[in-house]
Short mmCIF file of C-alpha atoms and ligand atoms in Angstrom, two decimals:
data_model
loop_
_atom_site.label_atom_id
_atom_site.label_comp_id
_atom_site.label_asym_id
_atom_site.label_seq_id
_atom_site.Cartn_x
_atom_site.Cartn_y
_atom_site.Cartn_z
CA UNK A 19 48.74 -44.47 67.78
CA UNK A 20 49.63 -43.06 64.53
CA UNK A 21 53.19 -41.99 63.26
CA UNK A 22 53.52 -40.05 60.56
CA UNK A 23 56.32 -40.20 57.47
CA UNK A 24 59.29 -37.92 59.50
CA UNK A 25 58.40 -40.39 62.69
CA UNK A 26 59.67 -43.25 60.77
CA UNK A 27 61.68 -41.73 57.91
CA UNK A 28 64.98 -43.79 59.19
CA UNK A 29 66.19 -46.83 61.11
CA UNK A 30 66.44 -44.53 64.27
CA UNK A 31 63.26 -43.07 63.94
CA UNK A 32 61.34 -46.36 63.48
CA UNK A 33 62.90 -48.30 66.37
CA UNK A 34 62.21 -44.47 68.55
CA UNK A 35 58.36 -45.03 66.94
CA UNK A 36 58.31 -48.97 67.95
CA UNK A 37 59.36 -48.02 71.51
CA UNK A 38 57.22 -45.73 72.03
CA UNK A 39 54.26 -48.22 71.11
CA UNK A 40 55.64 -51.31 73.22
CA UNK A 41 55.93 -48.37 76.43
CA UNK A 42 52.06 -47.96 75.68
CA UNK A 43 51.84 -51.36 75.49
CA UNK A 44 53.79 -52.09 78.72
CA UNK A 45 51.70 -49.65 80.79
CA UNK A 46 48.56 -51.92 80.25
CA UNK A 47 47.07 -50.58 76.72
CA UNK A 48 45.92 -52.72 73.48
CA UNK A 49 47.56 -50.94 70.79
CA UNK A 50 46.68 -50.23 67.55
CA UNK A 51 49.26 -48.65 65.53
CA UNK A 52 49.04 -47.15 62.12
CA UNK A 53 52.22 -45.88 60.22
CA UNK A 54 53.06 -43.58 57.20
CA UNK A 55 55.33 -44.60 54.62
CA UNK A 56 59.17 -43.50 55.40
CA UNK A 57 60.08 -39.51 55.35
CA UNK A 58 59.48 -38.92 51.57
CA UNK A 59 58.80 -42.27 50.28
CA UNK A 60 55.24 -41.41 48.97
CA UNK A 61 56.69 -38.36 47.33
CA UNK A 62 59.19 -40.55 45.33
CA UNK A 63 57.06 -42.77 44.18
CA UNK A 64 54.94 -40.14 42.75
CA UNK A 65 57.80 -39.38 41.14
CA UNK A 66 58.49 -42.87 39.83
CA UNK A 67 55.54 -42.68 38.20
CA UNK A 68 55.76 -39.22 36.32
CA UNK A 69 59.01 -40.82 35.27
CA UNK A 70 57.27 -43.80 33.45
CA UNK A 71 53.74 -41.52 32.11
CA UNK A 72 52.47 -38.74 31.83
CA UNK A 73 49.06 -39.33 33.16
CA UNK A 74 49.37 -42.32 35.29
CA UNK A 75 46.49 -45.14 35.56
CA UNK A 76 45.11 -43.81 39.11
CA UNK A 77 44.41 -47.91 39.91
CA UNK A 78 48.03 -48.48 39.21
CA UNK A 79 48.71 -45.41 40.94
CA UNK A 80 47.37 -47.07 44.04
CA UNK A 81 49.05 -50.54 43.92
CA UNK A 82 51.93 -48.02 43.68
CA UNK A 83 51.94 -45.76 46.67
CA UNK A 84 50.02 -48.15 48.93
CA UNK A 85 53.66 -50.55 49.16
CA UNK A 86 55.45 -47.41 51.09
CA UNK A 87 53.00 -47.46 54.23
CA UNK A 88 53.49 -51.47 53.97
CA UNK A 89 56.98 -51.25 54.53
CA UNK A 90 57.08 -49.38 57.43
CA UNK A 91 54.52 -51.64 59.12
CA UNK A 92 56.49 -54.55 58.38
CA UNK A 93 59.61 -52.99 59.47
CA UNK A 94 57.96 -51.78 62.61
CA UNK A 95 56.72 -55.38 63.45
CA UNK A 96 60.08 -56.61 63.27
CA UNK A 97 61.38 -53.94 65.54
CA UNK A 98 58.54 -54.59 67.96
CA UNK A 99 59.12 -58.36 68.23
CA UNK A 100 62.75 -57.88 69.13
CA UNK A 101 61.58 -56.05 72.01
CA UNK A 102 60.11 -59.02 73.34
CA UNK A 103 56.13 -58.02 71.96
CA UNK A 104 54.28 -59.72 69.67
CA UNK A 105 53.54 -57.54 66.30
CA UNK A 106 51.68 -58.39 63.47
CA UNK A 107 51.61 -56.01 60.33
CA UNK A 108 48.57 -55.72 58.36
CA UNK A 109 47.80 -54.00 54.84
CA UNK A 110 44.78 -51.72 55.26
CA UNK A 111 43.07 -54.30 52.60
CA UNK A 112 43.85 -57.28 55.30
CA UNK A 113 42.91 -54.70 58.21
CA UNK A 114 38.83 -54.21 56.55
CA UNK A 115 39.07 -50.66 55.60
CA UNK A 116 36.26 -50.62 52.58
CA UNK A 117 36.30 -47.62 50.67
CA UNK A 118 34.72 -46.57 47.18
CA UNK A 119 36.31 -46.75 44.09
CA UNK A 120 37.44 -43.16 43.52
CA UNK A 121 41.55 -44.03 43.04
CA UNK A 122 44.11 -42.19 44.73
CA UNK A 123 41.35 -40.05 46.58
CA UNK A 124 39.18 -43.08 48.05
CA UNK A 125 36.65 -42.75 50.90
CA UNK A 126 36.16 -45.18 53.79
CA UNK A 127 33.22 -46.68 53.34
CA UNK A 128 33.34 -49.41 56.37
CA UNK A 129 35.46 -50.89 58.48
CA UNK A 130 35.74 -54.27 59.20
CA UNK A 131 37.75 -54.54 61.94
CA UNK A 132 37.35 -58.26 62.86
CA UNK A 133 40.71 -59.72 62.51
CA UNK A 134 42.14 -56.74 63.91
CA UNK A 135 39.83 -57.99 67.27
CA UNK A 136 41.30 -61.27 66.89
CA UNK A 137 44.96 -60.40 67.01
CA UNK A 138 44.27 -57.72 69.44
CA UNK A 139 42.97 -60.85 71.91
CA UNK A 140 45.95 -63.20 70.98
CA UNK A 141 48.03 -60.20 72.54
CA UNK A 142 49.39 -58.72 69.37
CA UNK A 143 50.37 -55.26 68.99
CA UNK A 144 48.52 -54.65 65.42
CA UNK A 145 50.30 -52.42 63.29
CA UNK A 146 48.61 -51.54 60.23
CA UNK A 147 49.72 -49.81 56.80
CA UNK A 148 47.81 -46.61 56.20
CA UNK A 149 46.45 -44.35 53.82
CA UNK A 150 45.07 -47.23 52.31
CA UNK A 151 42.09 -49.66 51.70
CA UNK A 152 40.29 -52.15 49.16
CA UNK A 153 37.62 -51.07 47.06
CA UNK A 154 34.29 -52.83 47.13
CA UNK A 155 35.40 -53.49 43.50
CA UNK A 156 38.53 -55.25 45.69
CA UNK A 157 41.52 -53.28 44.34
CA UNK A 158 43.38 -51.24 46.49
CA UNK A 159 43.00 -47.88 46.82
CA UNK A 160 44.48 -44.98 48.42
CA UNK A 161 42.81 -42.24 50.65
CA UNK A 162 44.47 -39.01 49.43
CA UNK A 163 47.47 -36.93 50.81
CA UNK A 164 47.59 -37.67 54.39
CA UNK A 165 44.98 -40.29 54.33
CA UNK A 166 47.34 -42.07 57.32
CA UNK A 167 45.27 -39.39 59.84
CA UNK A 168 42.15 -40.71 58.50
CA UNK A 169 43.18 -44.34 58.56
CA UNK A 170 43.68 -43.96 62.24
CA UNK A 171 40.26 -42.03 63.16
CA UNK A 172 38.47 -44.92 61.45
CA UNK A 173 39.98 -47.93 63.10
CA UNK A 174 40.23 -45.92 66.41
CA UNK A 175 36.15 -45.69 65.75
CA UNK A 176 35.95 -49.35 64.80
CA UNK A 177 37.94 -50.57 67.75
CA UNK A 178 36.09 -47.81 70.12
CA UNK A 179 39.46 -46.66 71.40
CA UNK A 180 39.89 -44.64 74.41
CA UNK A 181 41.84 -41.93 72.15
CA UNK A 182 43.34 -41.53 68.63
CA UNK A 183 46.72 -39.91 69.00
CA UNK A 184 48.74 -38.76 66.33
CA UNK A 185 52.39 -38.51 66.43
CA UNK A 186 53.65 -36.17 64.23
CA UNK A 187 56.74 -33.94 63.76
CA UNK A 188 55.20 -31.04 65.82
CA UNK A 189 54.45 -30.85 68.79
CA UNK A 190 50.86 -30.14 68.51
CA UNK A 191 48.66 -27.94 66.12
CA UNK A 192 49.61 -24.48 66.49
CA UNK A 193 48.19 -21.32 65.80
CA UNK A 194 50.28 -21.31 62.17
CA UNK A 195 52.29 -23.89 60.78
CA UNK A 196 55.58 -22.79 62.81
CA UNK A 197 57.48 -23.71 60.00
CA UNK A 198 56.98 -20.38 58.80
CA UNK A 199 55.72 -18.60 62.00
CA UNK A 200 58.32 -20.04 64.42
CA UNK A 201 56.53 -17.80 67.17
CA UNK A 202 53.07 -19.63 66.85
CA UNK A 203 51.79 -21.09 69.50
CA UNK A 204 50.25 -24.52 70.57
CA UNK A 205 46.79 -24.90 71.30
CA UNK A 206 45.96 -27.12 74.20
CA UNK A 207 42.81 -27.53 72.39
CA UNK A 208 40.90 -26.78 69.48
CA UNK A 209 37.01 -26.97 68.96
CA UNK A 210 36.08 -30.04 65.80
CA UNK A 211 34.43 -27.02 63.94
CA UNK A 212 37.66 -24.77 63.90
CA UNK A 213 39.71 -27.43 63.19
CA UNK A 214 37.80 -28.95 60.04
CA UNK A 215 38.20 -25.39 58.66
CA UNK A 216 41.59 -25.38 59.30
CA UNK A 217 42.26 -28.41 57.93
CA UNK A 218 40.08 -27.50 55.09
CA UNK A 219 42.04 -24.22 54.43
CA UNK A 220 45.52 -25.77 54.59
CA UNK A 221 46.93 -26.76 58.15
CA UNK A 222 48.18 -30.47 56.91
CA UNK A 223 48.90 -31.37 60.67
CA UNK A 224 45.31 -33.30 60.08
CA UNK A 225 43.59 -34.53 57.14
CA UNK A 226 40.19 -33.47 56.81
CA UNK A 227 38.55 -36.39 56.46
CA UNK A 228 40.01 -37.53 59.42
CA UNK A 229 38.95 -34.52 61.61
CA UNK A 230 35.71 -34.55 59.75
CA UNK A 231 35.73 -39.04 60.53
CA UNK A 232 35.93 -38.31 64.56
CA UNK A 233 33.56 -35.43 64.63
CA UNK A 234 30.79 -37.87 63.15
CA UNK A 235 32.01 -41.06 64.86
CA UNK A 236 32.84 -39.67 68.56
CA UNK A 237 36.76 -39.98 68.47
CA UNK A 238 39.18 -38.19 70.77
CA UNK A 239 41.72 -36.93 68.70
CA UNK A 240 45.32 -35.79 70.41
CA UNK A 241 47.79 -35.16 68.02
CA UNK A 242 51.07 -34.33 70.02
CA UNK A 243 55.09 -34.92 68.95
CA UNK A 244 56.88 -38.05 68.34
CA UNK A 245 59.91 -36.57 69.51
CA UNK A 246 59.04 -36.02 73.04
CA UNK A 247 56.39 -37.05 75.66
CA UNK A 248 54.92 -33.63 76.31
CA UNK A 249 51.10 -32.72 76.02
CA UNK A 250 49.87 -32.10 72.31
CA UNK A 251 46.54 -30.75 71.20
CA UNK A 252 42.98 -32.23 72.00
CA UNK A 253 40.56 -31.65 69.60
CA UNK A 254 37.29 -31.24 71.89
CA UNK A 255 33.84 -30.61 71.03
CA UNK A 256 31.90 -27.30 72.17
CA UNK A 257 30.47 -28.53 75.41
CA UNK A 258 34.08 -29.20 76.50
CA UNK A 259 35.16 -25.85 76.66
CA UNK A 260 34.80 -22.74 78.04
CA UNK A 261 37.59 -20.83 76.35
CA UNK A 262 36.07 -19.47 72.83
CA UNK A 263 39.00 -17.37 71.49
CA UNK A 264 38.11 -14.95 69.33
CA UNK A 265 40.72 -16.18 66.48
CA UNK A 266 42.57 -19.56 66.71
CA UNK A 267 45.05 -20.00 63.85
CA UNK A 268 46.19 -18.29 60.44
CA UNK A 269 46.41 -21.09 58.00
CA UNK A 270 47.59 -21.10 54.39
CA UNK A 271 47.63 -23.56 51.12
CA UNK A 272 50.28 -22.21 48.37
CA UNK A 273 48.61 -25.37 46.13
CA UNK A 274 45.54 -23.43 44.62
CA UNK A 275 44.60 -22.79 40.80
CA UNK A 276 42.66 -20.36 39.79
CA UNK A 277 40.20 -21.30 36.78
CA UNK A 278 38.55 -18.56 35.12
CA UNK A 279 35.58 -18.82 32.38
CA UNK A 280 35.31 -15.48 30.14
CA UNK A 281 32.38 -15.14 27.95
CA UNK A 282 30.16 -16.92 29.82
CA UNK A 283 26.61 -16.56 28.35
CA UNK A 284 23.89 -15.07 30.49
CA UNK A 285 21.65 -17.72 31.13
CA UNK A 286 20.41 -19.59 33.38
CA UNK A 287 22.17 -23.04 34.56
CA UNK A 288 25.70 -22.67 33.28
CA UNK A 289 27.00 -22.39 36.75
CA UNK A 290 24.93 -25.39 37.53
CA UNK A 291 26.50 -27.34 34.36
CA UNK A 292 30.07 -26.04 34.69
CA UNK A 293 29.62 -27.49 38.17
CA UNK A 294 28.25 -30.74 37.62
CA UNK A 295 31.12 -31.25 35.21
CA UNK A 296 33.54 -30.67 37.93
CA UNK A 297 31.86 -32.88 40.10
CA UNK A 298 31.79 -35.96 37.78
CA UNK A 299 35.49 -35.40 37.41
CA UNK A 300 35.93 -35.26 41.20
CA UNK A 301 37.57 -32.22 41.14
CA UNK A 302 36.99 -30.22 44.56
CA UNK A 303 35.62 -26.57 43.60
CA UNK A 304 36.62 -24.30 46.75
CA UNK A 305 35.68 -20.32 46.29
CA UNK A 306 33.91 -19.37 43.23
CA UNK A 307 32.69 -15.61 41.40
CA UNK A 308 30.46 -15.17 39.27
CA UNK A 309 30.20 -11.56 37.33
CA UNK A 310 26.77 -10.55 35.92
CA UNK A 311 27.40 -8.94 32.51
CA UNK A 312 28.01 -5.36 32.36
CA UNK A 313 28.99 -5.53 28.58
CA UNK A 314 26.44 -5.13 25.83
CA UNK A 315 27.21 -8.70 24.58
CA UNK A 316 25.73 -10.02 27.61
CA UNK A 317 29.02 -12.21 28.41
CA UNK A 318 29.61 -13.14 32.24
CA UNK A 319 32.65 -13.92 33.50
CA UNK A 320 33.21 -16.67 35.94
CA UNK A 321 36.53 -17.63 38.62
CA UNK A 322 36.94 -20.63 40.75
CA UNK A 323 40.08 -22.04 42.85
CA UNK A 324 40.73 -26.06 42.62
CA UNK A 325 43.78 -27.86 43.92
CA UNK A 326 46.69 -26.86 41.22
CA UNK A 327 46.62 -31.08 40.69
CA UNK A 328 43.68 -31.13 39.52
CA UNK A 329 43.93 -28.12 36.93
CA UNK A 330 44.68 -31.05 33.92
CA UNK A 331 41.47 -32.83 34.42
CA UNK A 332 39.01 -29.71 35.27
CA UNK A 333 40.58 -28.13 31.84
CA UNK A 334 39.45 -31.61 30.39
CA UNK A 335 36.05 -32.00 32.23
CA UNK A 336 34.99 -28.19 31.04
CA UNK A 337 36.41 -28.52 27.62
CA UNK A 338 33.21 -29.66 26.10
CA UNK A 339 31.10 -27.14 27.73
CA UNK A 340 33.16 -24.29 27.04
CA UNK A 341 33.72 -25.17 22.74
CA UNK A 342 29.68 -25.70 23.02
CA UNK A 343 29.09 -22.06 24.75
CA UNK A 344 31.82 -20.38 23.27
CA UNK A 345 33.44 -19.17 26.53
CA UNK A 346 37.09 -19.43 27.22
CA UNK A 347 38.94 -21.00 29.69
CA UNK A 348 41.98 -19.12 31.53
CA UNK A 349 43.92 -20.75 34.52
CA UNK A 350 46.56 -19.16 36.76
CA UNK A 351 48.94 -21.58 39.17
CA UNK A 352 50.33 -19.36 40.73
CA UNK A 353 47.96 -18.88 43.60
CA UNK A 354 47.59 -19.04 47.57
CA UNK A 355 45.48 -18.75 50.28
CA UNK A 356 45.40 -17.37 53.58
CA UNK A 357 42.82 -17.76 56.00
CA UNK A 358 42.09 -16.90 59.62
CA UNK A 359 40.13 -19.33 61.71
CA UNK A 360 38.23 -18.85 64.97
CA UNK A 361 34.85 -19.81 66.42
CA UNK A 362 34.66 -15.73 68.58
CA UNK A 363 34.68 -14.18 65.23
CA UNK A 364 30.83 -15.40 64.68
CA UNK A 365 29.22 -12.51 67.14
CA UNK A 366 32.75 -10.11 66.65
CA UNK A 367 32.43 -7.49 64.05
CA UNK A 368 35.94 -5.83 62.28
CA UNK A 369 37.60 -9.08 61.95
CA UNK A 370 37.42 -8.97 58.05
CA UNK A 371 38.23 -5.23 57.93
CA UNK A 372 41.56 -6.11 60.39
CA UNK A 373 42.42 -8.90 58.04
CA UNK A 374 41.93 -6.75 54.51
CA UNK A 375 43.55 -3.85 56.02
CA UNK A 376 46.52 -5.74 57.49
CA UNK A 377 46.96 -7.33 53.47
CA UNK A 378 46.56 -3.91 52.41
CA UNK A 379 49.25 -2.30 54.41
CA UNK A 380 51.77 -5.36 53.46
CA UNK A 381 50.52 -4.82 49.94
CA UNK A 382 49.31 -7.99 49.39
CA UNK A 383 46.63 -7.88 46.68
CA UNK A 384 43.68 -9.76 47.58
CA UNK A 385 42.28 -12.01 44.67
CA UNK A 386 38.97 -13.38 45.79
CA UNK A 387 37.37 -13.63 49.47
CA UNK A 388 35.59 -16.34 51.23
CA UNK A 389 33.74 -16.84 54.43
CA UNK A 390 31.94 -19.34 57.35
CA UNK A 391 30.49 -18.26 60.08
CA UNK A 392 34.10 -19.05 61.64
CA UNK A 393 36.61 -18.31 58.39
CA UNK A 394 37.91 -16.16 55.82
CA UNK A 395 39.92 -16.70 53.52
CA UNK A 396 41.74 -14.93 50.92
CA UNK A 397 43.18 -15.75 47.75
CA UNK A 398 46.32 -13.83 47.28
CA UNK A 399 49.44 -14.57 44.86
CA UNK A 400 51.38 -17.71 46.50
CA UNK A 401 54.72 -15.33 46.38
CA UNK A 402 53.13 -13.55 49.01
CA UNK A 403 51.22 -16.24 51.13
CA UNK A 404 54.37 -16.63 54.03
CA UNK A 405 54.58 -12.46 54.37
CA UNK A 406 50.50 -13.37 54.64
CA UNK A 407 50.25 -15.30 57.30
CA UNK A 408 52.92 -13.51 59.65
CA UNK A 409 51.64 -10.13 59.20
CA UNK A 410 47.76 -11.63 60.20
CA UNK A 411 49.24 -13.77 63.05
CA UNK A 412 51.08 -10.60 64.32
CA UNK A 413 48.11 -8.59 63.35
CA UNK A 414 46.11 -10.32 65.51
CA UNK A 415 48.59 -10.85 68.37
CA UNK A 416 47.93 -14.93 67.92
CA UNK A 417 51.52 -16.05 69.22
CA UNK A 418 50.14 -14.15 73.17
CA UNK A 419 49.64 -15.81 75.96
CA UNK A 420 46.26 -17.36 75.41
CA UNK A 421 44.23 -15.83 72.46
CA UNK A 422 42.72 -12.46 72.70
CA UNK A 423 39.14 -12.54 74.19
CA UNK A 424 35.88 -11.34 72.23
CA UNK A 425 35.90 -8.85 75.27
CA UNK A 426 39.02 -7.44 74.27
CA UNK A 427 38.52 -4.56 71.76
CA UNK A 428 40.62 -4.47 68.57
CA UNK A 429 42.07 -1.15 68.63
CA UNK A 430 40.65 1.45 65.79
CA UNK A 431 38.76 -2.00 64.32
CA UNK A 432 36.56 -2.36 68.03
P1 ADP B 770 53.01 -36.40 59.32
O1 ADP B 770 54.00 -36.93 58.34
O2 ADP B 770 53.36 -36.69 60.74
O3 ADP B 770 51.61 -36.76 58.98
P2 ADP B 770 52.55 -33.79 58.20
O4 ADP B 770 53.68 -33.20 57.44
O5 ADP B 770 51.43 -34.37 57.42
O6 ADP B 770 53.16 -34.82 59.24
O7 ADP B 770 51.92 -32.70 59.21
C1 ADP B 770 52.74 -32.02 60.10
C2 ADP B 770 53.17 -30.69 59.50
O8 ADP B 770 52.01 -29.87 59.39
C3 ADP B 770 54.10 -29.89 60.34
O9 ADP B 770 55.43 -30.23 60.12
C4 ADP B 770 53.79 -28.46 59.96
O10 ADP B 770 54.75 -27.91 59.10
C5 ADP B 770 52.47 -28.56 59.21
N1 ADP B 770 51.46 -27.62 59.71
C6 ADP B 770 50.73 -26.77 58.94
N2 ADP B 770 49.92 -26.03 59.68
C7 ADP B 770 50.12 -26.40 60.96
C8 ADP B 770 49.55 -25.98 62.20
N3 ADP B 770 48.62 -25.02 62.27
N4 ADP B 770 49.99 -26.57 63.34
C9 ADP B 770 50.93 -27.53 63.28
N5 ADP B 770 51.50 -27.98 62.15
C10 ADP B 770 51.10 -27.42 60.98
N1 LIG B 771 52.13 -41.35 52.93
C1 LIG B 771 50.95 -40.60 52.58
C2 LIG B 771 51.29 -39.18 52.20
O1 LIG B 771 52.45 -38.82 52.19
C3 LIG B 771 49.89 -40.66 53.64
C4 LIG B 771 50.28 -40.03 54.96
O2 LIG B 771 51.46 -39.84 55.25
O3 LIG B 771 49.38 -39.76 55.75
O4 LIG B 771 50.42 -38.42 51.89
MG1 MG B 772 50.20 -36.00 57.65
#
C-alpha cells in the first residue's frame, strides 16, 4: 500500500491512511506500506534550499528531502500502534533499496528486502519512507519527483506481493488529469504500454519508473483513491484484455524547455556530440529537430525539449561545444505538451490529422510533433496546454461511455 503526500498531508489524513492499513491488516494481509512526505512538504524543502544557494549540492539535496517521507512513516507507526498493531518505520536506506549514485534522480539498483522479511514474520506492519534509497557509495539518495510510486513497485517486487496499490488523491487514472478536464473518465484498466507513455508524457498519477519497474518485474499495479473504498485502475498487460480502445487519455506536461542550437555546422556527428553532452549531464532529451541547411553558409539549425529544471545545466553541458563550433544557443520556458495516448491508434489512420486539425481550429500553434506507435505529442505554448487538452478530449469524445472503438469511424477523418 502506498499513500501519497495529500493522503497524509494532516493529522486527519494520516490516522484515515493508518486505518486503512491496520483494516488490510485485520482482514488477514502482511502489509507493506510506503508513504510520501506530508501534502507539500517536499516542495518546501526545495524551497529551503533555494533559500540558502543557488545551486544546491544534489548529495545535500538528498539528506534534505529524504527527512519528509521519514516523518510520515514515523508518524504513521505511532498511529498504527495505538490501534493495537505492531508498526515499525523504516528509512528506505534501513529498508535495502540500492540505487546508483545519480543524486536527486537515483535509480534502484537492488533491493534487499531482508529485514523487511524479518519484521514482516514478527507480525509488524512495515512502513517504510519513500522516494528514497542508499547509494552503493552509501549516501542517501533520492529517486526523483514521485519516486514514492517507484519505491512501492520495487519492494512490492522484492516481497512478491499479491498487488501494489497506490492510494492517491484520485480516484483512479483517468482519461485526463480531471483537474482540468473534470468530465474525464476513469479507466478500469489501462494496458503497461499506454500507461508508460502516459506517464512519460505527463500524467503524474504514476511515476515512470515505477510503471516501467512492474512491467519488467511482474507487479500488479491498482492505483485507486484514499478517500474512499471504490475500485481504481488496474494496470494489466495485453493478454488481459480484450478491450483495445482506440484512444485512452489526453495527457499534458506545462514543465518543458525548448533548447534551440542556430548555426549548427553541417557535418557529420554534432548531433551525436551535442547528445552525448546531454547525456553525461543526465539531462533527459525528449523530441528533437534537426534542419538541414538551406542557407549558403551551410548552418543547420537544431531544437530539442528537456525538463525546464534542467535548462541551467544543459546550457552548461553544451557551452563548450557550442563556443568551439560557433553555434548559438537559444532556450524558450515557456513551453507545453499535449499528447494523446492509445494502443487502437497503431492500425487507425486520421488520428494525427483529428488531433492537428482540432489545435488548428482552437488556434493553438503547434511547435514540434512527436510519435510511437501508440502517441503523439505536440509541443504547443504552455498558455495554451489546458484549452489543449479539453478541446482533444472533447475532440475525441474520451469522457463517453467506454472509449470509441477502432470500428467506429471518425467522422470526415474515417
Ligand atoms: P500522490 O501525492 O498521491 O502521489 P500525485 O499528485 O503525484 O499524487 O498524483 C495524483 C495527481 O495526478 C492527481 O491529483 C491528478 O491531478 C494528476 N493527474 C494527471 N494526469 C492524471 C490522469 N490521467 N489521471 C489521474 N490523475 C492525473
Ligand atoms: N515526496 C516526493 C515528491 O513530492 C515523492 C513522492 O511523493 O512520490 O515528489
Ligand atoms: Mg505521486
Amino acid at each position: 500500500m502506498k499513500f501519497g503526500g495529500t493522503s497524509v498531508a494532516d493529522a486527519e489524513r494520516l490516522k484515515r491512511a493508518a486505518g486503512r492499513i491496520v483494516e488490510k491488516r485485520e482482514a488477514g494481509n502482511r502489509v507493506v506500506a510506503v508513504l510520501s512526505a506530508r501534502g507539500h512538504e517536499t516542495d518546501r524543502l526545495i524551497a529551503d534550499a533555494y533559500e540558502v544557494s543557488p545551486r544546491p549540492d544534489p548529495r545535500e539535496m538528498d539528506m534534505l528531502l529524504s527527512t519528509g517521507e521519514r516523518v510520515s512513516c514515523a508518524l504513521c507507526a505511532m498511529a498504527i500502534n495505538d490501534l493495537g498493531h505492531r508498526a515499525i518505520s523504516l528509512t528506505g536506506s534501513q529498508a535495502g533499496i540500492v540505487t546508483d549514485t545519480s543524486h536527486t534522480k537515483a535509480r534502484i539498483l537492488d533491493v534487499r528486502a531482508d529485514r523487511i522479511r524479518a519484521a514482516l514474520d514478527e507480525d509488524n506492519i512495515v512502513l517504510v519512507a519513500g522516494f528514497q534509497g542508499v547509494s552503493t557509495a552509501k549516501d542517501v539518495t533520492t529517486l526523483g519527483r514521485g519516486g514514492s510510486d517507484t519505491t512501492a513497485v520495487a519492494l512490492a517486487a522484492a516481497v512478491q506481493a499479491d498487488v501494489c496499490e497506490i492510494y492517491t488523491d484520485v480516484a483512479g487514472v483517468f482519461s485526463a488529469d480531471p483537474r482540468l478536464v473534470p468530465e474525464a473518465r476513469k479507466l478500469p484498466v489501462v494496458l503497461f504500454d499506454e500507461m508508460l507513455e502516459m506517464a512519460a508524457s505527463g500524467a503524474g498519477v504514476l511515476q515512470l519508473r515505477s510503471v516501467e519497474y512492474a512491467r519488467n518485474h511482474g507487479v500488479r499495479i491498482h492505483c485507486r483513491s484514499s478517500f474512499d473504498d471504490a475500485p481504481g485502475t488496474v494496470v494489466v498487460s495485453e493478454e488481459e484484455t480484450v478491450e483495445q480502445p482506440l484512444i485512452t487519455a489526453v495527457t499534458h506536461s506545462t514543465g518543458e524547455a525548448r533548447v534551440t542550437l542556430t548555426g549548427v555546422p553541417d557535418t557529420p556527428g554534432i548531433a551525436g556530440r551535442v547528445t552525448t553532452a546531454l547525456a553525461d549531464a543526465n539531462v533527459n532529451v525528449d523530441m528533437i529537430i534537426q534542419n538541414e541547411p538551406v542557407t549558403a553558409d551551410a548552418r543547420a539549425e537544431m531544437s530539442f525539449t528537456i525538463p525546464r529544471d534542467d535548462v541551467h545545466t544543459a546550457q552548461a553541458a553544451l557551452a563548450p561545444i557550442a563556443d568551439e563550433l560557433g553555434m548559438s544557443i537559444e532556450t524558450d520556458e515557456a513551453m507545453g505538451k499535449v499528447s494523446i495516448v492509445g494502443a487502437g491508434m497503431k492500425s487507425h489512420p486520421g488520428v494525427a490529422a483529428k488531433v492537428f486539425t482540432t489545435l488548428g481550429e482552437n488556434e493553438i500553434n503547434i511547435e514540434m510533433i512527436s510519435t510511437s506507435p501508440i502517441r503523439i505529442s505536440c509541443v504547443v505554448p504552455g498558455a495554451r496546454v489546458p484549452d489543449a487538452v479539453r478541446a482533444l478530449h472533447s475532440a475525441f469524445d474520451l469522457s463517453g461511455e467506454g472509449t470509441i472503438k477502432p470500428e467506429q469511424p471518425f467522422g470526415e477523418f474515417a
